[in-house]
Amino acid sequence: AMITVAIAEVFFFVEFNPLSAFTGGENGLPGVPSPSISLGFMTLKFNTDWSMYVFLAFWYFVGLVIALRIVRSPVGAVLSAIRDNPLRAAAVGHNIQGYKLTAFVIAAVYAGFAGGLLGLMQGFMPPDAFMFDTSGQLIMQTAIGGAGTLFGPLVGATVWLYLSDFFQTTLHLGATWKLVLGIVFVLLVVFLRRGIVGGLVQLWQFATGRGRTHREAAASDPHAVAASAVAAAVEPVIEFVPSPRRPKPANGGELILEATGLTKRYGGIVANNNIDFSVKRGELRGIIGPNGAGKSTFFKMLTCEVHPTEGRITFEGRDITGFGVTQVCQFGLTKSYQVNQLFTRLTVRENVTIAALAEKRGPFRLDLFRSVGGVDGLTQRVEDTLKLVHLTERAELPVSELAYGEKRRLEIGLALATAPSLLLLDEPLAGMSPRERLETVQLLKSIARGRTMIVIDHDMDAIFELAEKITVLREGSVLVEGTPEEIKANAAVQEAYLGGVHAP
Ligand code: ATP
């Protein structure tokens, strides 16, 4: 942001000095002709106030329709996800730098076009269009009207221009008008956090009962959770599993992931030390270890969130060491987070849609004029995922209104919607009530039927029930690996957990 401001200042300087012969310098460019369009048989001239108004209104309308299309396109959906949680947007496989650049370029096209219209309207191109003050005013107008809304900037600009006129010409405040407008701005932003249009939308939702319905639905939440828990316990076999990119083979012999000599040092701290680790396709692996054993760091290295200090990682025969988290998610390797990383301002359905879009459209695509619903197979994927994580009933709720256990399930749902061939789950049961744990273990079992999974958790009972093979980490190294029975009986594991006090 600071570099953008600095570059704008450079342009201001260039306009005023070296290029003043072309730009008019501080005098601006006078004599901009009024627009006229030749239709062959007649010429449309826009040289009266009203015709100019119609001309500008027409272009405003065109701009608005294009913006509306973009907002409703997959690109628009991804942009709102990036605004909400860029880390997760990248982790589910979207190239966020590409999308941010797109937003920047689109905004620049709009600003450039609007600047041209300003010149036409005034018959004069003023030099202050390039001033920092002008950029600042645009941001304030947007904040007043409502950022994240299409009409907010229009309303904000109207209020701003009206007030600045009113203070100067009617109240004759002289130079203090900016101070008064500044105070008005602060008051508006403090008391109308979502701007005028955002506030009106909230009021409308409240008046029509949509907001209330959400809250009432959330209030009935314990029943919904209990009902779905019972459903899960009674009916653990779930058929709607978004299938991984390559199905689980019958014999499960081939290695899907192999890590050799993985080491991660943070200064003097050795979080992981020379770990050799491999997982077969179709396997359900558990990883356990005391607090600080290096489990989360190990997962971060496998998903390329952090790069190993030493060692190599191979996924489906491809060396992914040094790759980015977006790329490896596109290859089919992703994780659910220990601390929820959701798009909290979006609904449950929109959350899952964002994750599914990355797999359906690839990391970056400029389908600005397609609607989200038009993406092949997307609706089915979203429905299947919601059903799998028992959130179909809650699909239209904003994430902020979900109960904790539901958020944990959505966290898993986001990873699942990318149809990973290897799914890593970092403490999926963390912070859950016993009932929710029961439900989630059933859920994990049903997910595992379709894919290869590695699960970290502190809940030994759950891990022993779920995993076919368990790796125990201690102080950053692999202590032992084996079946649940072997691990239970292993003296070194008991030592690591109980500090020498052996279980009877
Ligand atoms: P827990 O079960 O409590 O989640 P864990 O087994 O996942 O623990 P890690 O979070 O991987 O353990 O941490 C392993 C070690 O590395 C700890 O000593 C931790 O303090 C250290 N560590 C992890 N991340 C960083 C970091 N970014 N900078 C410095 N040290 C770190």
XYZ file of C-alpha atoms and ligand atoms in Angstrom:
535
model
C 0.000 0.000 0.000
C 2.811 2.404 0.859
C 4.591 1.691 -2.439
C 1.365 2.370 -4.314
C 1.043 5.727 -2.552
C 4.701 6.475 -3.287
C 4.288 5.681 -7.001
C 1.246 7.956 -7.179
C 3.410 10.732 -5.690
C 6.068 10.058 -8.347
C 3.440 10.497 -11.080
C 2.268 13.721 -9.458
C 5.827 15.034 -9.524
C 6.379 13.911 -13.135
C 3.119 15.558 -14.193
C 4.059 18.863 -12.547
C 7.673 19.143 -13.682
C 9.329 17.109 -16.448
C 6.106 16.542 -18.394
C 4.474 19.930 -17.818
C 4.730 20.764 -21.532
C 2.294 17.901 -22.213
C 0.217 17.921 -19.050
C -0.060 21.660 -18.511
C 1.695 21.355 -15.148
C -0.076 23.228 -12.397
C -2.502 24.817 -14.902
C -3.915 21.480 -15.984
C -5.263 20.932 -19.492
C -7.885 23.475 -20.538
C -10.147 23.164 -23.576
C -11.130 19.493 -23.359
C -13.843 19.284 -26.062
C -17.310 18.085 -25.117
C -17.980 14.548 -26.369
C -19.819 13.886 -29.596
C -20.638 10.580 -31.250
C -21.093 10.381 -35.005
C -23.704 7.815 -36.063
C -23.273 8.469 -39.811
C -26.734 9.935 -40.408
C -26.536 12.165 -37.324
C -24.104 13.339 -34.689
C -24.931 13.147 -30.979
C -23.552 16.134 -29.152
C -23.311 16.284 -25.383
C -22.744 19.963 -24.844
C -25.667 20.896 -22.583
C -25.869 20.139 -18.845
C -28.609 17.541 -19.258
C -27.100 15.755 -22.235
C -23.759 15.611 -20.393
C -25.574 14.207 -17.358
C -27.145 11.483 -19.523
C -23.760 10.746 -21.123
C -22.048 10.335 -17.738
C -24.969 8.411 -16.230
C -24.818 5.995 -19.171
C -21.151 5.242 -18.535
C -21.777 4.955 -14.809
C -24.472 2.406 -15.578
C -22.153 0.450 -17.906
C -19.455 0.479 -15.227
C -21.928 -0.703 -12.634
C -23.220 -3.584 -14.769
C -19.669 -4.753 -15.494
C -18.782 -4.499 -11.791
C -21.900 -6.481 -10.891
C -20.939 -9.220 -13.358
C -17.420 -9.358 -11.911
C -18.729 -9.527 -8.333
C -20.961 -12.476 -9.251
C -18.235 -14.285 -11.188
C -15.888 -16.891 -9.697
C -13.194 -14.184 -9.667
C -15.456 -11.982 -7.505
C -16.079 -14.869 -5.115
C -12.361 -15.558 -4.791
C -11.663 -11.846 -4.224
C -14.059 -11.693 -1.280
C -12.438 -14.836 0.144
C -8.984 -13.238 -0.192
C -10.226 -10.118 1.613
C -11.484 -12.354 4.407
C -8.618 -14.823 4.874
C -5.758 -14.659 2.331
C -3.838 -17.447 4.079
C -6.653 -19.960 3.629
C -7.498 -18.736 0.125
C -3.909 -19.584 -0.862
C -3.991 -22.883 1.041
C -7.078 -24.161 -0.814
C -5.242 -23.542 -4.095
C -5.913 -19.973 -5.316
C -3.060 -17.869 -6.689
C -3.812 -14.856 -4.522
C -1.099 -12.623 -6.011
C -2.664 -13.113 -9.449
C -6.140 -12.204 -8.182
C -4.885 -9.194 -6.237
C -3.125 -7.923 -9.347
C -6.356 -8.435 -11.299
C -8.320 -6.377 -8.749
C -5.652 -3.696 -8.932
C -5.746 -3.539 -12.734
C -9.560 -3.489 -12.865
C -9.622 -0.672 -10.291
C -7.009 1.229 -12.316
C -9.074 0.845 -15.511
C -12.140 2.215 -13.706
C -10.167 5.091 -12.179
C -8.531 5.971 -15.499
C -11.836 5.912 -17.345
C -13.535 7.989 -14.634
C -10.642 10.492 -14.816
C -11.256 10.841 -18.559
C -14.964 11.468 -17.908
C -14.060 14.135 -15.353
C -12.052 15.961 -18.019
C -15.008 15.794 -20.426
C -17.465 16.969 -17.792
C -15.446 20.006 -16.745
C -14.021 20.769 -20.203
C -10.774 20.964 -18.272
C -8.399 18.354 -16.854
C -7.468 19.595 -13.391
C -3.949 18.844 -12.097
C -5.229 17.955 -8.615
C -6.668 14.663 -9.947
C -3.156 13.317 -9.314
C -2.826 14.681 -5.784
C -2.635 12.500 -2.687
C -5.550 14.479 -1.295
C -7.785 13.205 -4.141
C -6.844 9.549 -3.521
C -7.502 10.017 0.203
C -10.911 11.548 -0.488
C -11.904 8.557 -2.641
C -11.059 6.191 0.209
C -13.031 8.292 2.699
C -16.023 8.443 0.356
C -15.930 4.658 0.010
C -15.709 4.168 3.797
C -18.626 6.553 4.373
C -20.810 4.922 1.720
C -19.848 1.342 2.577
C -16.784 -0.626 1.447
C -17.616 -3.975 -0.109
C -20.889 -2.666 -1.609
C -21.483 -1.533 -5.176
C -23.532 1.591 -4.440
C -21.605 2.581 -1.302
C -18.976 4.646 -3.121
C -21.688 6.512 -5.063
C -23.602 7.363 -1.881
C -20.368 8.205 -0.053
C -19.224 10.551 -2.847
C -22.639 12.251 -2.888
C -22.614 12.824 0.877
C -19.008 13.993 0.813
C -19.437 16.448 -2.071
C -22.718 17.758 -0.679
C -21.228 18.334 2.777
C -18.063 19.969 1.456
C -20.222 22.336 -0.637
C -22.576 22.980 2.253
C -19.773 23.796 4.714
C -17.998 26.096 2.280
C -20.777 27.951 0.499
C -23.704 27.892 2.959
C -21.963 27.926 6.345
C -18.952 29.897 5.058
C -16.556 27.909 7.219
C -13.508 28.958 5.202
C -10.508 26.699 5.609
C -11.973 24.897 8.652
C -14.412 22.948 6.453
C -11.909 20.106 6.141
C -11.647 19.820 9.924
C -15.445 19.644 10.299
C -15.711 17.130 7.460
C -12.960 15.099 9.130
C -14.957 14.967 12.374
C -18.106 13.981 10.453
C -16.074 11.233 8.759
C -14.804 9.882 12.086
C -18.324 9.891 13.558
C -19.778 8.115 10.530
C -17.067 5.465 10.515
C -17.361 4.867 14.274
C -21.150 4.642 14.375
C -21.777 3.151 10.928
C -18.970 0.651 10.659
C -20.272 -0.819 7.415
C -20.980 2.612 5.915
C -24.351 4.082 4.981
C -25.275 1.394 2.447
C -23.939 -1.408 4.699
C -26.041 0.021 7.554
C -29.144 0.187 5.346
C -28.642 -3.436 4.261
C -28.425 -4.482 7.933
C -31.551 -2.471 8.731
C -33.364 -4.081 5.809
C -32.360 -7.566 6.931
C -33.544 -6.782 10.434
C -36.864 -5.327 9.203
C -37.614 -8.217 6.874
C -36.607 -10.753 9.524
C -33.714 -12.282 7.580
C -31.215 -11.308 10.256
C -33.572 -12.598 12.935
C -34.069 -15.896 11.154
C -30.325 -16.408 11.197
C -30.109 -15.673 14.874
C -33.074 -17.865 15.686
C -31.556 -20.641 13.644
C -28.345 -20.197 15.599
C -30.279 -20.239 18.866
C -31.746 -23.600 17.963
C -28.198 -24.701 17.380
C -27.744 -27.187 20.284
C -30.678 -29.176 18.949
C -29.318 -29.131 15.439
C -25.908 -30.278 16.661
C -27.445 -32.989 18.819
C -29.692 -34.132 15.984
C -26.831 -34.391 13.552
C -24.685 -36.144 16.181
C -27.399 -38.733 16.711
C -27.800 -39.100 12.961
C -24.066 -39.627 12.622
C -23.958 -42.200 15.423
C -26.927 -44.127 14.100
C -25.937 -43.883 10.493
C -22.158 -43.727 10.252
C -22.018 -44.914 6.652
C -22.081 -41.858 4.448
C -22.252 -42.262 0.722
C -21.507 -38.745 -0.372
C -17.728 -38.617 -0.382
C -16.173 -36.183 -2.872
C -13.814 -38.602 -4.512
C -10.085 -37.930 -4.487
C -8.369 -37.222 -7.787
C -7.006 -40.764 -7.950
C -9.051 -43.467 -6.312
C -7.676 -45.583 -3.489
C -6.208 -48.785 -5.018
C -7.304 -52.184 -3.749
C -3.823 -53.331 -2.679
C -2.634 -49.904 -1.364
C 1.019 -50.694 -1.986
C 2.324 -47.602 -3.795
C 3.957 -44.742 -1.833
C 2.005 -41.487 -2.108
C 4.274 -39.406 0.132
C 7.889 -39.772 1.070
C 9.975 -37.424 3.196
C 13.680 -37.984 3.747
C 15.963 -36.292 6.250
C 13.443 -33.509 7.035
C 14.923 -30.960 9.426
C 13.541 -27.597 10.482
C 15.534 -25.195 12.628
C 14.263 -21.903 13.996
C 17.523 -20.256 15.046
C 18.764 -22.468 17.861
C 15.489 -24.427 18.178
C 15.368 -27.693 16.266
C 11.627 -28.253 15.691
C 12.146 -31.319 13.439
C 15.327 -33.337 13.200
C 16.199 -35.668 10.319
C 12.745 -37.252 9.930
C 12.281 -40.094 7.439
C 8.614 -40.731 6.792
C 6.537 -42.432 4.131
C 2.840 -43.104 3.594
C 1.260 -45.630 1.228
C -1.677 -44.731 -0.963
C -4.885 -45.581 0.872
C -3.315 -45.578 4.327
C -4.765 -43.873 7.402
C -1.761 -42.753 9.430
C -1.831 -41.281 12.928
C 0.849 -38.992 14.354
C 1.099 -38.515 18.091
C 3.625 -36.962 20.415
C 3.786 -34.785 23.529
C 3.290 -30.998 23.277
C 6.095 -29.324 21.364
C 7.231 -32.609 19.767
C 7.204 -30.884 16.354
C 4.014 -32.376 14.888
C 2.533 -29.137 13.523
C 5.886 -28.039 12.098
C 6.152 -31.405 10.346
C 2.691 -30.894 8.766
C 3.600 -27.363 7.722
C 6.652 -28.713 5.908
C 4.651 -31.478 4.194
C 2.104 -28.952 2.864
C 4.927 -26.528 1.920
C 3.688 -23.836 4.286
C 7.233 -23.636 5.638
C 10.321 -24.865 3.831
C 12.580 -27.462 5.443
C 16.079 -26.401 6.449
C 17.252 -29.781 5.102
C 15.638 -32.799 3.463
C 13.330 -33.642 0.567
C 9.611 -34.299 0.157
C 8.169 -36.360 -2.687
C 4.417 -36.452 -3.364
C 3.023 -38.837 -5.981
C 6.520 -39.260 -7.416
C 7.107 -35.500 -7.763
C 9.709 -33.627 -5.707
C 7.711 -30.833 -4.047
C 10.488 -29.464 -1.794
C 10.458 -25.669 -2.030
C 7.066 -25.518 -3.756
C 4.294 -23.236 -2.449
C 1.193 -24.202 -0.488
C -1.062 -23.231 -3.443
C 0.824 -25.463 -5.882
C 0.816 -28.541 -3.651
C -2.907 -28.107 -2.963
C -3.419 -28.100 -6.731
C -1.417 -31.361 -6.868
C -3.876 -32.864 -4.361
C -2.211 -32.417 -0.961
C -3.865 -30.188 1.620
C -4.549 -29.951 5.337
C -7.127 -28.791 7.821
C -5.769 -26.398 10.419
C -5.254 -26.828 14.155
C -6.779 -23.360 14.669
C -9.760 -22.797 12.340
C -8.914 -20.844 9.194
C -12.346 -20.069 7.743
C -13.777 -17.245 5.649
C -15.708 -15.781 8.558
C -17.638 -13.120 6.647
C -19.012 -15.638 4.146
C -21.718 -18.248 4.594
C -21.012 -21.950 5.089
C -21.949 -22.684 1.469
C -19.748 -19.864 0.159
C -16.826 -21.186 2.219
C -17.065 -24.633 0.666
C -17.620 -23.092 -2.780
C -14.362 -21.119 -2.544
C -12.408 -24.303 -1.797
C -14.137 -26.291 -4.556
C -13.578 -23.477 -7.086
C -9.798 -23.837 -6.703
C -9.913 -27.467 -7.773
C -12.480 -26.922 -10.540
C -10.879 -23.813 -12.081
C -7.190 -24.181 -11.225
C -5.077 -21.623 -9.355
C -5.901 -18.648 -11.569
C -8.456 -17.950 -14.268
C -9.946 -14.691 -15.532
C -13.537 -15.856 -16.054
C -14.841 -12.402 -15.148
C -18.198 -12.721 -16.893
C -19.202 -16.250 -15.953
C -21.494 -16.870 -12.999
C -20.273 -19.027 -10.108
C -23.121 -21.512 -10.665
C -21.912 -22.060 -14.249
C -18.715 -23.819 -13.185
C -18.996 -27.490 -14.189
C -19.682 -29.889 -11.329
C -19.305 -27.190 -8.689
C -22.808 -27.349 -7.216
C -22.609 -31.117 -6.876
C -19.212 -30.948 -5.170
C -20.440 -28.302 -2.725
C -23.621 -30.234 -1.902
C -21.702 -33.490 -1.413
C -19.164 -31.850 0.869
C -21.838 -30.125 2.964
C -23.675 -33.402 3.339
C -20.506 -35.217 4.302
C -19.671 -32.798 7.112
C -23.334 -32.590 8.229
C -23.714 -28.914 7.440
C -26.418 -28.987 4.748
C -28.988 -27.563 7.174
C -26.642 -24.753 8.166
C -25.425 -23.931 4.646
C -26.910 -20.434 4.422
C -25.670 -19.231 7.807
C -22.693 -16.895 8.111
C -19.748 -18.782 9.609
C -19.696 -16.433 12.608
C -23.043 -17.904 13.724
C -21.881 -21.542 13.808
C -21.190 -23.456 17.019
C -17.558 -24.444 17.654
C -18.003 -28.099 16.672
C -19.656 -27.046 13.420
C -16.772 -24.715 12.635
C -14.352 -27.612 13.145
C -16.387 -29.721 10.713
C -16.407 -26.877 8.192
C -12.625 -26.621 8.609
C -12.393 -30.266 7.489
C -15.009 -29.582 4.778
C -12.833 -26.829 3.247
C -9.937 -29.252 2.886
C -12.248 -31.975 1.542
C -13.851 -29.740 -1.078
C -10.499 -29.497 -2.871
C -10.784 -33.283 -3.473
C -7.332 -34.046 -2.081
C -5.657 -37.376 -2.760
C -3.758 -36.922 0.524
C -5.538 -35.155 3.379
C -3.670 -33.987 6.475
C -5.731 -33.208 9.574
C -4.038 -31.202 12.317
C -5.814 -31.960 15.624
C -9.336 -32.222 14.139
C -10.771 -33.044 17.589
C -9.127 -30.149 19.439
C -11.489 -28.308 21.785
C -14.500 -30.536 21.060
C -16.982 -31.843 23.602
C -17.080 -35.669 24.083
C -20.235 -35.858 21.970
C -18.687 -33.834 19.145
C -15.563 -36.004 19.301
C -17.675 -39.116 18.855
C -19.378 -37.584 15.886
C -16.157 -36.360 14.290
C -14.423 -39.733 14.682
C -17.339 -41.284 12.758
C -16.986 -38.544 10.179
C -13.243 -39.165 9.788
C -13.850 -42.884 9.357
C -16.292 -42.234 6.539
C -13.938 -39.773 4.841
C -11.034 -42.223 5.081
C -12.904 -44.754 2.997
C -12.180 -42.657 -0.067
C -8.649 -41.395 0.467
C -5.233 -41.373 2.121
C -5.096 -39.448 5.390
C -2.635 -38.436 8.077
C -4.152 -37.327 11.377
C -2.429 -35.574 14.266
C -4.294 -35.622 17.567
C -3.798 -35.736 21.305
C -6.880 -37.929 21.746
C -5.202 -41.353 22.018
C -8.459 -43.306 22.033
C -9.523 -41.659 18.789
C -6.141 -42.172 17.102
C -5.930 -45.827 18.208
C -9.451 -46.359 16.861
C -8.825 -44.589 13.542
C -5.274 -45.203 12.431
C -3.852 -48.312 10.806
C -0.312 -47.229 11.613
C 1.002 -44.638 14.054
C 4.163 -42.513 14.064
C 5.286 -41.169 17.431
C 7.318 -37.965 17.457
C 9.373 -36.817 20.406
C 11.613 -33.765 20.571
C 11.430 -33.327 16.804
C 12.455 -36.891 15.875
C 10.595 -40.105 15.111
C 10.593 -42.166 18.307
C 8.829 -45.227 16.949
C 6.392 -46.328 14.236
C 3.955 -49.237 14.330
C 0.405 -50.537 14.564
C -1.819 -49.203 17.382
C -1.193 -52.417 19.370
C 2.580 -52.112 18.990
C 2.493 -48.452 20.023
C 0.303 -49.174 23.080
C 2.761 -51.814 24.232
C 5.902 -49.834 23.493
C 7.905 -48.946 26.601
C 9.611 -45.931 24.939
C 6.202 -44.399 24.110
C 4.991 -44.872 27.678
C 8.215 -43.304 28.853
C 7.732 -40.306 26.489
C 4.195 -39.697 27.696
C 4.348 -40.714 31.316
C 7.953 -39.756 32.066
C 8.929 -43.168 33.433
C 5.715 -43.881 35.362
C 4.673 -47.047 33.523
C 1.038 -47.839 33.084
C 0.061 -51.085 34.801
P 1.441 -29.058 20.055
O 1.073 -30.465 20.303
O 1.494 -28.255 21.324
O 0.672 -28.394 18.959
P 3.610 -29.648 18.252
O 4.086 -31.032 18.461
O 2.723 -29.409 17.119
O 3.001 -29.059 19.588
P 5.260 -27.603 17.083
O 4.209 -26.567 17.140
O 5.590 -28.183 15.769
O 4.944 -28.766 18.115
O 6.582 -26.982 17.723
C 7.798 -27.707 17.878
C 8.851 -26.787 18.455
O 9.217 -25.798 17.502
C 8.395 -26.055 19.710
O 9.480 -25.985 20.600
C 8.053 -24.689 19.193
O 8.259 -23.715 20.185
C 9.043 -24.517 18.031
N 8.516 -23.654 16.967
C 7.450 -23.910 16.171
N 7.231 -22.907 15.310
C 8.180 -21.975 15.556
C 8.522 -20.696 15.000
N 7.806 -20.169 13.983
N 9.567 -20.040 15.510
C 10.299 -20.558 16.530
N 10.046 -21.748 17.091
C 9.012 -22.454 16.629
